[in-house]
GROMACS .gro file of C-alpha atoms in nm:
model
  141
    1UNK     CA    1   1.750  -1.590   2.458
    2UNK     CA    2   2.095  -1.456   2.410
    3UNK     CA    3   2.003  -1.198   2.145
    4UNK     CA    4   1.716  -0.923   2.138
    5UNK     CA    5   1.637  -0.741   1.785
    6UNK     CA    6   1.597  -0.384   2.004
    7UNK     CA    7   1.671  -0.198   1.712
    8UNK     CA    8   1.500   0.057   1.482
    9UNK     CA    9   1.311  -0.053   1.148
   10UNK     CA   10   1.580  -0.039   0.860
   11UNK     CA   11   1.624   0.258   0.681
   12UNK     CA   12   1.548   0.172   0.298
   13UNK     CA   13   1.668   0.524   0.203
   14UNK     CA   14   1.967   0.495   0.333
   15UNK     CA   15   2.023   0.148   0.216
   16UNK     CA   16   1.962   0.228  -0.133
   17UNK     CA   17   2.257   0.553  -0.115
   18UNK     CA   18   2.470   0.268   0.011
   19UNK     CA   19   2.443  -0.006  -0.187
   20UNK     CA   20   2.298   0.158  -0.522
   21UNK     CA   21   2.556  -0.053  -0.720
   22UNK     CA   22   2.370  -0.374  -0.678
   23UNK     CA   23   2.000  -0.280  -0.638
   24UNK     CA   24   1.881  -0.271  -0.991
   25UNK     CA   25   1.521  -0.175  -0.906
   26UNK     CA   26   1.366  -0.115  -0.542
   27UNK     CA   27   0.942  -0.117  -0.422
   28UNK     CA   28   0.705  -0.124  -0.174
   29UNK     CA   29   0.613  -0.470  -0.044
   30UNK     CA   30   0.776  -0.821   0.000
   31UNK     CA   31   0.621  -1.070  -0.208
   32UNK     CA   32   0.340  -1.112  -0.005
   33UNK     CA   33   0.141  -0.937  -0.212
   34UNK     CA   34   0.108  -0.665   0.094
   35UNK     CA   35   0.243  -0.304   0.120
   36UNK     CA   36   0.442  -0.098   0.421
   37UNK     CA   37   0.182  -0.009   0.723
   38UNK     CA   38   0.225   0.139   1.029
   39UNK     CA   39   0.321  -0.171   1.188
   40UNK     CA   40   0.469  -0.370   0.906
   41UNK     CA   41   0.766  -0.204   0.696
   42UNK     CA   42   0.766  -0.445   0.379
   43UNK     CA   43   1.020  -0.411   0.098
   44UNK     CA   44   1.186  -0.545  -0.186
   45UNK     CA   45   1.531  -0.499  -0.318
   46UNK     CA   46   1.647  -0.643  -0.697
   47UNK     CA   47   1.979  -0.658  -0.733
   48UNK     CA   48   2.192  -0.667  -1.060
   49UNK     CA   49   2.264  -1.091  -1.070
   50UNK     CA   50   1.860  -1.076  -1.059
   51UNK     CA   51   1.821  -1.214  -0.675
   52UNK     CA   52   1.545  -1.035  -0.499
   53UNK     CA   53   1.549  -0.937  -0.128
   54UNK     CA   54   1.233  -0.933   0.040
   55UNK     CA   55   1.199  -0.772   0.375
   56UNK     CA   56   0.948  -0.748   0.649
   57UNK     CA   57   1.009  -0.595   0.953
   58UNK     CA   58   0.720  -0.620   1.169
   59UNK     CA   59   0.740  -0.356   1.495
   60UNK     CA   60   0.594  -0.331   1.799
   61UNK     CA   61   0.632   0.005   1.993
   62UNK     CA   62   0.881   0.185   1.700
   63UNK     CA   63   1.125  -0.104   1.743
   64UNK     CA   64   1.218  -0.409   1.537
   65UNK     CA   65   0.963  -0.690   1.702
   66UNK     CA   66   1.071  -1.000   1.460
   67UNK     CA   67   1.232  -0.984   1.083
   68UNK     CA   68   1.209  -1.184   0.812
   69UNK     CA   69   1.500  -1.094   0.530
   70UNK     CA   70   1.453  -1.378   0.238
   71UNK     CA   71   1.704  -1.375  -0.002
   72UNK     CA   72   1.616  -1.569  -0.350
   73UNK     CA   73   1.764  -1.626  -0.694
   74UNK     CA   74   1.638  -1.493  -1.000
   75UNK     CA   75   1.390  -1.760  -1.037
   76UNK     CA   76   1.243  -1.743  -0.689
   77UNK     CA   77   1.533  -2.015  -0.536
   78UNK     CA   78   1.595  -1.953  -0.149
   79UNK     CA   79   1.961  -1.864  -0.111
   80UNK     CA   80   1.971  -1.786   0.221
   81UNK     CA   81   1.685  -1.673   0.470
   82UNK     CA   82   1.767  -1.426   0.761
   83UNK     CA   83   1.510  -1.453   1.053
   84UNK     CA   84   1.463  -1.331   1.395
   85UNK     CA   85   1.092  -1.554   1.524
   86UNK     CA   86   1.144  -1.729   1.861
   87UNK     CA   87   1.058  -2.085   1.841
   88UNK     CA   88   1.065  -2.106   2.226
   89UNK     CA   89   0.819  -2.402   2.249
   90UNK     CA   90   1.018  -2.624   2.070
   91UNK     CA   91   1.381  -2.634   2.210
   92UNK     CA   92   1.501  -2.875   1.913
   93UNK     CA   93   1.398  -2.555   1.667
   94UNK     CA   94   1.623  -2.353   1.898
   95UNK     CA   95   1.960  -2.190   1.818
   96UNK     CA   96   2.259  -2.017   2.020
   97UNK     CA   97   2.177  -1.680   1.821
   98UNK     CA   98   1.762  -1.758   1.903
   99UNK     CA   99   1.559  -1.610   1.796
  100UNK     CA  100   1.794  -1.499   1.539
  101UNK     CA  101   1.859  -1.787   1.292
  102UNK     CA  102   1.956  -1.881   0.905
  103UNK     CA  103   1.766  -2.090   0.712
  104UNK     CA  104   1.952  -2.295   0.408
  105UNK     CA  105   1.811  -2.342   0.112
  106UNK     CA  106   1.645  -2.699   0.070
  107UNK     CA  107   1.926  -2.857  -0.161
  108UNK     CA  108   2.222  -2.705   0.041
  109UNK     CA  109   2.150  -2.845   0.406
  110UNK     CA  110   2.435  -3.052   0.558
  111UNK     CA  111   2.227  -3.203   0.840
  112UNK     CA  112   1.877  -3.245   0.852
  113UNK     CA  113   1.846  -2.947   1.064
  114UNK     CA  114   1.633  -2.657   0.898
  115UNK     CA  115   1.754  -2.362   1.128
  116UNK     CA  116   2.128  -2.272   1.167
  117UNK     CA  117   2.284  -1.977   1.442
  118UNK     CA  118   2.331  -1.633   1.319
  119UNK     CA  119   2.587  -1.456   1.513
  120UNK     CA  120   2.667  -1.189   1.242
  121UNK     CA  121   2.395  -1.104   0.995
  122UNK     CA  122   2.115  -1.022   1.246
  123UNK     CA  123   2.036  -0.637   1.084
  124UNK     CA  124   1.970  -0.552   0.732
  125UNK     CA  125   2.239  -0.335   0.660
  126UNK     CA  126   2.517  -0.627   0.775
  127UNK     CA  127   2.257  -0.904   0.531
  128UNK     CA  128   2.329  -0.630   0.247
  129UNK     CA  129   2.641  -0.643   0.278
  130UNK     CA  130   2.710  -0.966   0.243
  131UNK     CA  131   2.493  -0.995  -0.066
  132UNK     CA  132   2.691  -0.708  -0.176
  133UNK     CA  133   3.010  -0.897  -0.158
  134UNK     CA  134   2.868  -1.223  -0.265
  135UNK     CA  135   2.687  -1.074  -0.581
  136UNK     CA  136   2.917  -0.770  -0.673
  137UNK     CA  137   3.295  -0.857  -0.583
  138UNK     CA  138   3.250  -1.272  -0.607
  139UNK     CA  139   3.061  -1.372  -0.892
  140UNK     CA  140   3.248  -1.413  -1.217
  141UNK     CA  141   3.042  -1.343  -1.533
   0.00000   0.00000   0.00000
């Protein structure tokens, strides 16, 4: 593995001070129908086109163990999906960034391959960024 997600769980606080001009409406849980625990920070952002973020961080010893950041269009559409599980039994699942890896939406792949490298948008704050430039500064309306 060439990348380690070491880090501390995401501060939603903070994240909604810093990008409060796209979130529209923010709440505890990430689709699953499930709420934060002790071991499971869950989240979900709306942002002003009407794409949700859903979040799960689950930790392991106050540190980031895997993530799962799913970003969808307003009517549930993947856009993009940010993850960080190892597939380390399967090398063809494998990535340069594993575990960290981007998953396409279904109508946008240009291979067959479901799992792309992530060199860049491996912690939350970097993924809302980008949807911050994408949604706020590059969509016409």
């Amino acid at each position: 593995m060439l990348s380690s997600n070491a880090r501390p769980p995401s501060s939603i606080a903070q994240l909604e001070k810093d990008f409060a001009a796209i979130i529209m409406n923010s709440r505890d849980g990430d689709g699953s129908g499930l709420t934060t625990s002790r071991t499971v920070t869950r989240h979900t952002f709306t942002f002003i086109d009407g794409s949700r973020l859903y979040i799960t961080e689950e930790l392991s010893g106050g540190i980031i163990d895997v993530s799962y950041y799913n970003w969808v269009d307003q009517d549930g559409e993947d856009i993009l999906k940010f993850h960080s599980d190892p597939h380390e039994r399967d090398n063809r699942y494998q990535t340069a960034t594993e575990p960290h890896h981007v998953h396409p939406p279904e109508g946008a792949r240009l291979t067959n391959r479901t799992r792309y490298p992530n060199f860049h948008h491996q912690e939350l704050h970097t993924i809302m960024e980008h949807i911050f430039f994408f949604s706020y500064c590059c969509q016409k309306n």
